[in-house]
Short mmCIF file of C-alpha atoms in Angstrom, two decimals:
data_model
loop_
_atom_site.label_atom_id
_atom_site.label_comp_id
_atom_site.label_asym_id
_atom_site.label_seq_id
_atom_site.Cartn_x
_atom_site.Cartn_y
_atom_site.Cartn_z
CA MET A 1 2.51 29.97 -9.88
CA SER A 2 3.90 28.85 -6.66
CA MET A 3 0.61 28.24 -5.17
CA LEU A 4 -0.27 25.07 -8.59
CA VAL A 5 3.62 24.10 -7.97
CA LEU A 6 2.82 23.15 -4.33
CA THR A 7 -1.00 21.77 -4.83
CA LEU A 8 1.08 19.50 -8.06
CA ILE A 9 3.54 18.10 -6.25
CA THR A 10 2.22 17.23 -3.38
CA GLY A 11 -0.23 15.89 -5.24
CA VAL A 12 2.28 13.63 -7.01
CA GLY A 13 3.24 12.72 -3.03
CA LEU A 14 0.38 11.87 -1.53
CA GLY A 15 0.00 9.58 -4.69
CA ALA A 16 3.15 7.49 -4.01
CA LEU A 17 1.76 7.54 -0.34
CA TYR A 18 -1.60 6.10 -2.40
CA PHE A 19 1.08 3.65 -4.19
CA LEU A 20 2.72 2.15 -0.92
CA VAL A 21 -0.43 1.45 0.20
CA ALA A 22 -1.88 -0.61 -2.64
CA SER A 23 1.12 -2.00 -4.46
CA GLY A 24 0.66 -5.08 -2.15
CA LEU A 25 -2.87 -5.29 -2.25
CA SER A 26 -2.42 -4.74 -6.38
CA LEU A 27 1.01 -7.62 -6.51
CA ILE A 28 -1.27 -10.04 -4.38
CA TYR A 29 -4.48 -10.05 -7.18
CA GLY A 30 -3.29 -9.33 -9.76
CA LEU A 31 -0.70 -12.93 -9.26
CA MET A 32 -3.26 -15.33 -6.38
CA HIS A 33 -6.48 -12.96 -7.23
CA VAL A 34 -7.75 -12.84 -3.54
CA LEU A 35 -8.64 -9.90 -2.77
CA ASN A 36 -7.40 -8.94 0.62
CA PHE A 37 -9.80 -6.59 2.97
CA ALA A 38 -6.81 -7.62 5.33
CA HIS A 39 -4.37 -5.20 4.18
CA GLY A 40 -5.28 -2.51 6.09
CA ALA A 41 -4.49 -4.22 9.31
CA PHE A 42 -0.66 -5.81 8.10
CA LEU A 43 -0.25 -1.37 7.91
CA THR A 44 -1.82 -0.52 11.13
CA LEU A 45 -0.01 -3.24 12.90
CA SER A 46 3.79 -2.52 11.34
CA ALA A 47 3.42 1.21 11.82
CA PHE A 48 2.57 0.69 15.71
CA ILE A 49 5.81 -1.61 15.37
CA GLY A 50 7.71 0.91 13.90
CA TRP A 51 6.59 3.50 16.45
CA LEU A 52 7.75 0.89 19.50
CA VAL A 53 11.38 1.24 17.64
CA ALA A 54 11.59 4.59 16.90
CA GLN A 55 10.12 5.75 20.65
CA ALA A 56 12.92 2.94 21.84
CA LEU A 57 15.76 4.22 19.60
CA GLY A 58 15.42 8.29 19.38
CA THR A 59 12.00 9.39 17.99
CA GLU A 60 14.85 11.84 15.81
CA SER A 61 16.84 10.18 14.64
CA TRP A 62 18.20 8.93 10.98
CA VAL A 63 18.67 5.58 12.03
CA SER A 64 15.45 4.86 13.85
CA PHE A 65 13.92 6.63 11.22
CA LEU A 66 15.04 3.62 9.07
CA LEU A 67 15.28 0.71 11.26
CA SER A 68 11.51 1.35 12.06
CA ILE A 69 10.76 1.58 8.44
CA GLY A 70 12.60 -1.88 7.70
CA VAL A 71 11.19 -3.34 11.30
CA GLY A 72 7.94 -2.75 9.47
CA ALA A 73 8.50 -4.25 6.36
CA LEU A 74 9.01 -7.36 8.61
CA VAL A 75 6.57 -6.74 10.11
CA GLY A 76 4.29 -6.73 7.50
CA ALA A 77 5.16 -9.44 5.63
CA VAL A 78 4.92 -12.22 8.85
CA PHE A 79 1.51 -10.76 9.12
CA ALA A 80 0.75 -11.54 5.80
CA THR A 81 2.54 -14.61 5.78
CA LEU A 82 0.74 -16.39 8.59
CA THR A 83 -2.04 -14.93 7.33
CA GLU A 84 -1.97 -16.97 3.69
CA LEU A 85 -0.76 -20.00 5.70
CA VAL A 86 -3.72 -20.10 7.76
CA LEU A 87 -6.80 -18.21 6.30
CA ILE A 88 -6.49 -17.40 2.72
CA ARG A 89 -4.64 -21.14 1.90
CA PRO A 90 -7.59 -23.62 2.78
CA LEU A 91 -9.70 -21.82 0.68
CA TYR A 92 -7.78 -20.85 -2.52
CA GLU A 93 -10.23 -20.76 -5.57
CA ARG A 94 -13.04 -20.08 -3.04
CA HIS A 95 -13.25 -15.76 -3.60
CA ILE A 96 -16.80 -15.28 -1.41
CA GLU A 97 -14.99 -17.42 1.40
CA GLN A 98 -11.82 -15.34 0.95
CA VAL A 99 -13.66 -12.13 1.60
CA LEU A 100 -16.00 -12.60 4.21
CA VAL A 101 -12.12 -14.31 6.07
CA THR A 102 -10.11 -10.86 5.43
CA VAL A 103 -13.49 -8.85 6.39
CA GLY A 104 -13.17 -10.74 8.91
CA LEU A 105 -9.70 -10.57 10.21
CA SER A 106 -10.06 -6.15 9.53
CA PHE A 107 -12.51 -5.70 11.94
CA ALA A 108 -10.49 -8.48 14.75
CA ALA A 109 -7.22 -6.69 14.35
CA VAL A 110 -8.13 -2.89 14.92
CA ALA A 111 -10.54 -4.74 18.06
CA LEU A 112 -7.01 -5.94 19.44
CA PHE A 113 -5.50 -2.91 18.45
CA GLU A 114 -7.00 -0.42 20.35
CA GLY A 115 -7.51 -2.79 22.92
CA ILE A 116 -3.15 -3.01 22.85
CA TRP A 117 -2.56 0.50 21.85
CA GLY A 118 -6.16 2.41 22.71
CA THR A 119 -8.85 4.21 20.90
CA ASP A 120 -7.32 7.81 20.55
CA PRO A 121 -4.36 8.91 18.23
CA VAL A 122 -1.20 8.84 19.07
CA ASN A 123 1.28 11.05 17.84
CA ILE A 124 4.52 10.45 16.82
CA ALA A 125 7.75 12.87 15.91
CA GLY A 126 10.68 12.48 13.24
CA PRO A 127 14.39 13.52 11.78
CA PRO A 128 13.47 17.37 12.52
CA TRP A 129 14.16 17.55 8.33
CA LEU A 130 10.83 15.74 7.64
CA LYS A 131 9.40 18.71 9.38
CA GLN A 132 10.98 21.11 6.69
CA THR A 133 9.82 22.63 3.32
CA THR A 134 12.44 22.47 0.34
CA GLU A 135 11.62 25.81 -1.72
CA VAL A 136 11.11 24.59 -5.81
CA LEU A 137 9.53 27.27 -8.15
CA GLY A 138 8.71 29.23 -4.93
CA ALA A 139 6.32 27.05 -3.26
CA ARG A 140 7.32 25.28 0.33
CA ILE A 141 7.90 21.84 -0.54
CA PRO A 142 6.99 19.74 2.89
CA ASN A 143 10.42 17.19 3.02
CA THR A 144 8.22 14.02 3.62
CA TYR A 145 6.45 14.43 -0.02
CA TRP A 146 10.21 13.81 -1.44
CA VAL A 147 10.45 10.86 1.43
CA LEU A 148 7.59 9.88 0.08
CA MET A 149 7.96 9.50 -3.87
CA ILE A 150 11.40 7.77 -3.38
CA ALA A 151 10.31 5.14 -1.19
CA ALA A 152 7.68 4.82 -3.87
CA LEU A 153 10.26 4.54 -6.77
CA LEU A 154 11.97 2.03 -4.92
CA VAL A 155 9.44 -0.64 -4.04
CA LEU A 156 7.80 -0.09 -7.71
CA SER A 157 11.66 -1.20 -9.02
CA ALA A 158 12.07 -4.03 -6.28
CA LEU A 159 9.00 -5.20 -7.35
CA VAL A 160 9.67 -4.94 -11.31
CA ILE A 161 13.06 -6.44 -10.44
CA PHE A 162 11.69 -9.27 -8.81
CA LEU A 163 8.99 -10.67 -11.25
CA GLN A 164 10.44 -9.60 -14.72
CA LYS A 165 14.66 -10.40 -13.30
CA THR A 166 13.95 -13.42 -10.71
CA ARG A 167 14.12 -17.29 -10.27
CA TYR A 168 11.19 -16.77 -8.39
CA GLY A 169 9.17 -14.45 -10.28
CA MET A 170 9.35 -16.16 -13.16
CA ILE A 171 8.29 -18.69 -11.25
CA ILE A 172 4.73 -17.13 -9.49
CA ARG A 173 4.32 -15.35 -13.12
CA ALA A 174 4.57 -19.76 -14.75
CA GLY A 175 2.49 -20.46 -11.98
CA VAL A 176 -0.37 -18.17 -12.04
CA GLU A 177 -0.66 -18.95 -15.69
CA ASN A 178 -0.53 -22.78 -15.34
CA ARG A 179 -0.37 -23.93 -12.30
CA SER A 180 -0.09 -28.18 -13.16
CA MET A 181 2.16 -27.66 -15.52
CA VAL A 182 5.28 -25.68 -13.31
CA THR A 183 4.16 -28.70 -10.22
CA ALA A 184 4.66 -31.14 -12.34
CA LEU A 185 7.59 -29.64 -12.54
CA GLY A 186 8.83 -30.70 -8.99
CA ILE A 187 8.50 -26.82 -7.94
CA ASP A 188 6.16 -25.72 -4.90
CA VAL A 189 3.56 -23.60 -6.23
CA ARG A 190 2.59 -22.73 -2.30
CA ARG A 191 6.06 -21.85 -1.63
CA SER A 192 6.23 -19.33 -4.25
CA PHE A 193 2.37 -18.42 -3.44
CA THR A 194 2.96 -17.59 0.07
CA LEU A 195 6.29 -15.49 -0.94
CA VAL A 196 3.88 -13.14 -3.50
CA PHE A 197 2.00 -12.94 -0.20
CA ALA A 198 5.13 -11.86 2.18
CA ILE A 199 6.19 -9.46 -0.75
CA GLY A 200 2.94 -7.99 -0.59
CA GLY A 201 2.50 -7.64 3.61
CA ALA A 202 6.67 -6.02 3.35
CA ALA A 203 5.04 -3.08 1.17
CA ALA A 204 2.21 -2.57 2.90
CA GLY A 205 4.40 -2.49 6.11
CA ILE A 206 6.76 -0.14 3.96
CA GLY A 207 3.83 1.75 4.04
CA GLY A 208 2.30 1.89 6.65
CA VAL A 209 5.76 3.46 8.42
CA LEU A 210 6.10 6.04 5.72
CA ALA A 211 2.32 7.16 6.67
CA MET A 212 2.18 7.38 10.49
CA HIS A 213 5.17 9.99 9.30
CA TYR A 214 2.63 11.52 6.96
CA THR A 215 -0.67 11.59 9.15
CA THR A 216 2.25 12.54 12.58
CA PHE A 217 0.68 9.86 14.03
CA VAL A 218 -0.59 6.36 14.39
CA SER A 219 -4.31 4.88 15.44
CA ALA A 220 -5.69 1.14 15.04
CA HIS A 221 -7.45 2.98 12.19
CA LEU A 222 -5.02 4.12 10.37
CA GLY A 223 -4.72 1.26 7.50
CA SER A 224 -8.72 1.11 7.35
CA THR A 225 -8.83 4.42 6.31
CA LEU A 226 -5.90 4.36 3.81
CA LEU A 227 -7.10 1.10 2.29
CA ILE A 228 -9.62 2.59 0.67
CA PHE A 229 -7.78 5.07 -1.40
CA ALA A 230 -6.14 1.92 -1.86
CA PHE A 231 -9.02 -0.52 -3.41
CA ILE A 232 -9.92 3.34 -5.05
CA VAL A 233 -6.46 3.07 -6.72
CA THR A 234 -5.87 -0.10 -7.64
CA VAL A 235 -9.21 -1.01 -9.65
CA ILE A 236 -8.72 3.07 -11.70
CA GLY A 237 -5.22 1.76 -12.11
CA GLY A 238 -6.71 -2.42 -13.26
CA LEU A 239 -6.84 -5.11 -10.93
CA GLY A 240 -3.44 -6.15 -10.31
CA SER A 241 -1.20 -4.29 -12.45
CA LEU A 242 0.92 -2.46 -10.63
CA THR A 243 2.13 0.14 -13.47
CA GLY A 244 -1.63 1.29 -13.06
CA ALA A 245 -1.56 1.20 -9.93
CA ALA A 246 0.61 3.87 -9.99
CA ILE A 247 -1.17 5.44 -12.82
CA ALA A 248 -3.48 5.81 -11.16
CA SER A 249 -2.62 6.77 -7.40
CA VAL A 250 -1.05 9.88 -9.24
CA LEU A 251 -4.10 10.86 -10.86
CA VAL A 252 -6.29 10.19 -8.14
CA ALA A 253 -3.80 12.15 -5.34
CA VAL A 254 -3.46 15.12 -7.81
CA LEU A 255 -7.19 15.73 -8.78
CA GLN A 256 -8.11 15.08 -4.88
CA GLN A 257 -4.88 17.26 -4.21
CA PHE A 258 -6.06 20.19 -6.84
CA ALA A 259 -9.95 20.04 -5.75
CA ASN A 260 -9.10 19.84 -2.42
CA SER A 261 -7.97 23.71 -3.35
CA TYR A 262 -9.67 25.24 -5.93
CA LEU A 263 -13.31 23.36 -5.71
CA ASN A 264 -13.72 24.30 -2.06
CA GLY A 265 -12.17 20.43 -0.28
CA THR A 266 -13.97 19.07 -2.28
CA GLY A 267 -11.66 15.82 -3.05
CA ASP A 268 -13.11 13.00 -2.05
CA PHE A 269 -16.26 13.97 -3.95
CA ILE A 270 -14.50 14.77 -7.56
CA VAL A 271 -12.65 11.13 -6.24
CA VAL A 272 -15.49 9.03 -6.89
CA ILE A 273 -16.84 11.29 -9.73
CA LEU A 274 -13.92 9.20 -11.71
CA LEU A 275 -14.02 6.25 -9.67
CA ALA A 276 -18.12 5.17 -11.00
CA LEU A 277 -16.35 6.83 -15.07
CA VAL A 278 -14.61 4.27 -14.36
CA LEU A 279 -16.45 1.29 -13.84
CA LEU A 280 -18.62 2.61 -15.98
CA VAL A 281 -16.69 3.52 -19.54
CA ARG A 282 -13.90 0.65 -18.64
CA PRO A 283 -14.82 -1.36 -15.90
CA SER A 284 -10.61 -2.89 -16.12
CA GLY A 285 -9.17 -0.21 -14.84
CA ILE A 286 -7.14 2.01 -16.64
CA LEU A 287 -4.26 -1.33 -18.11
CA GLY A 288 -6.57 -4.38 -16.49
CA ARG A 289 -7.39 -6.44 -19.02
CA LYS A 290 -10.75 -6.72 -20.35
CA ALA A 291 -12.68 -10.40 -18.99
#
């Protein structure tokens, strides 16, 4: 029983991490129709800067932990904003060029990070509580998973409230549906679209810092590794659907954890099989719009 509970809760926690990484990716595609392959670079840079902040203030302090998350979100937002202004804005409605330029940026970013921080993973430490466990029905759950779940719920709630309840959220949704009409009303749609990239980058920054604490290390390839699962859950959930990405994140991670625990470590294989089935049976994803 305890093994079952452990596998289930850690699967949900891992799914929370996948959602944190995928939420910005899903948001940018859903509103801008831009497949951003440089999303992992936002995550990695935020993790490195967050690590530097934590090192400067003391890695075992909760203040440094929370501040590193805030700084990571800021770094991700700034990096994403510059990417949109310089590289993406001239290429709207030119999807092949968007893919090529973001792929090129991701490769260049990894090379730059390796040049600055080296090719070897850097071990990190956080507040001691994160390394401890909490007992649930006989299972000892690492506290890191609770932090991931809380962060994912907060990010999802914030994104939904922003899009549904704020003026800029309504402008963005209207601009996606009919850009020319919104522009005719005197509203600068381009500024709103840049804001979408900034928010997506901030979500990636939060995910990057928390991913660093989950893996207990940071490296130049941290974002590239997690980006694979981010794309998988985004496709399974439905391109552009935040709710779909949340559901798919939990589904993928729980299946992965159960397969690793009970099927001799075949979690990644099961995830690929699930992706193939979704593409064959429902290419639009769980909550995606049919073409």
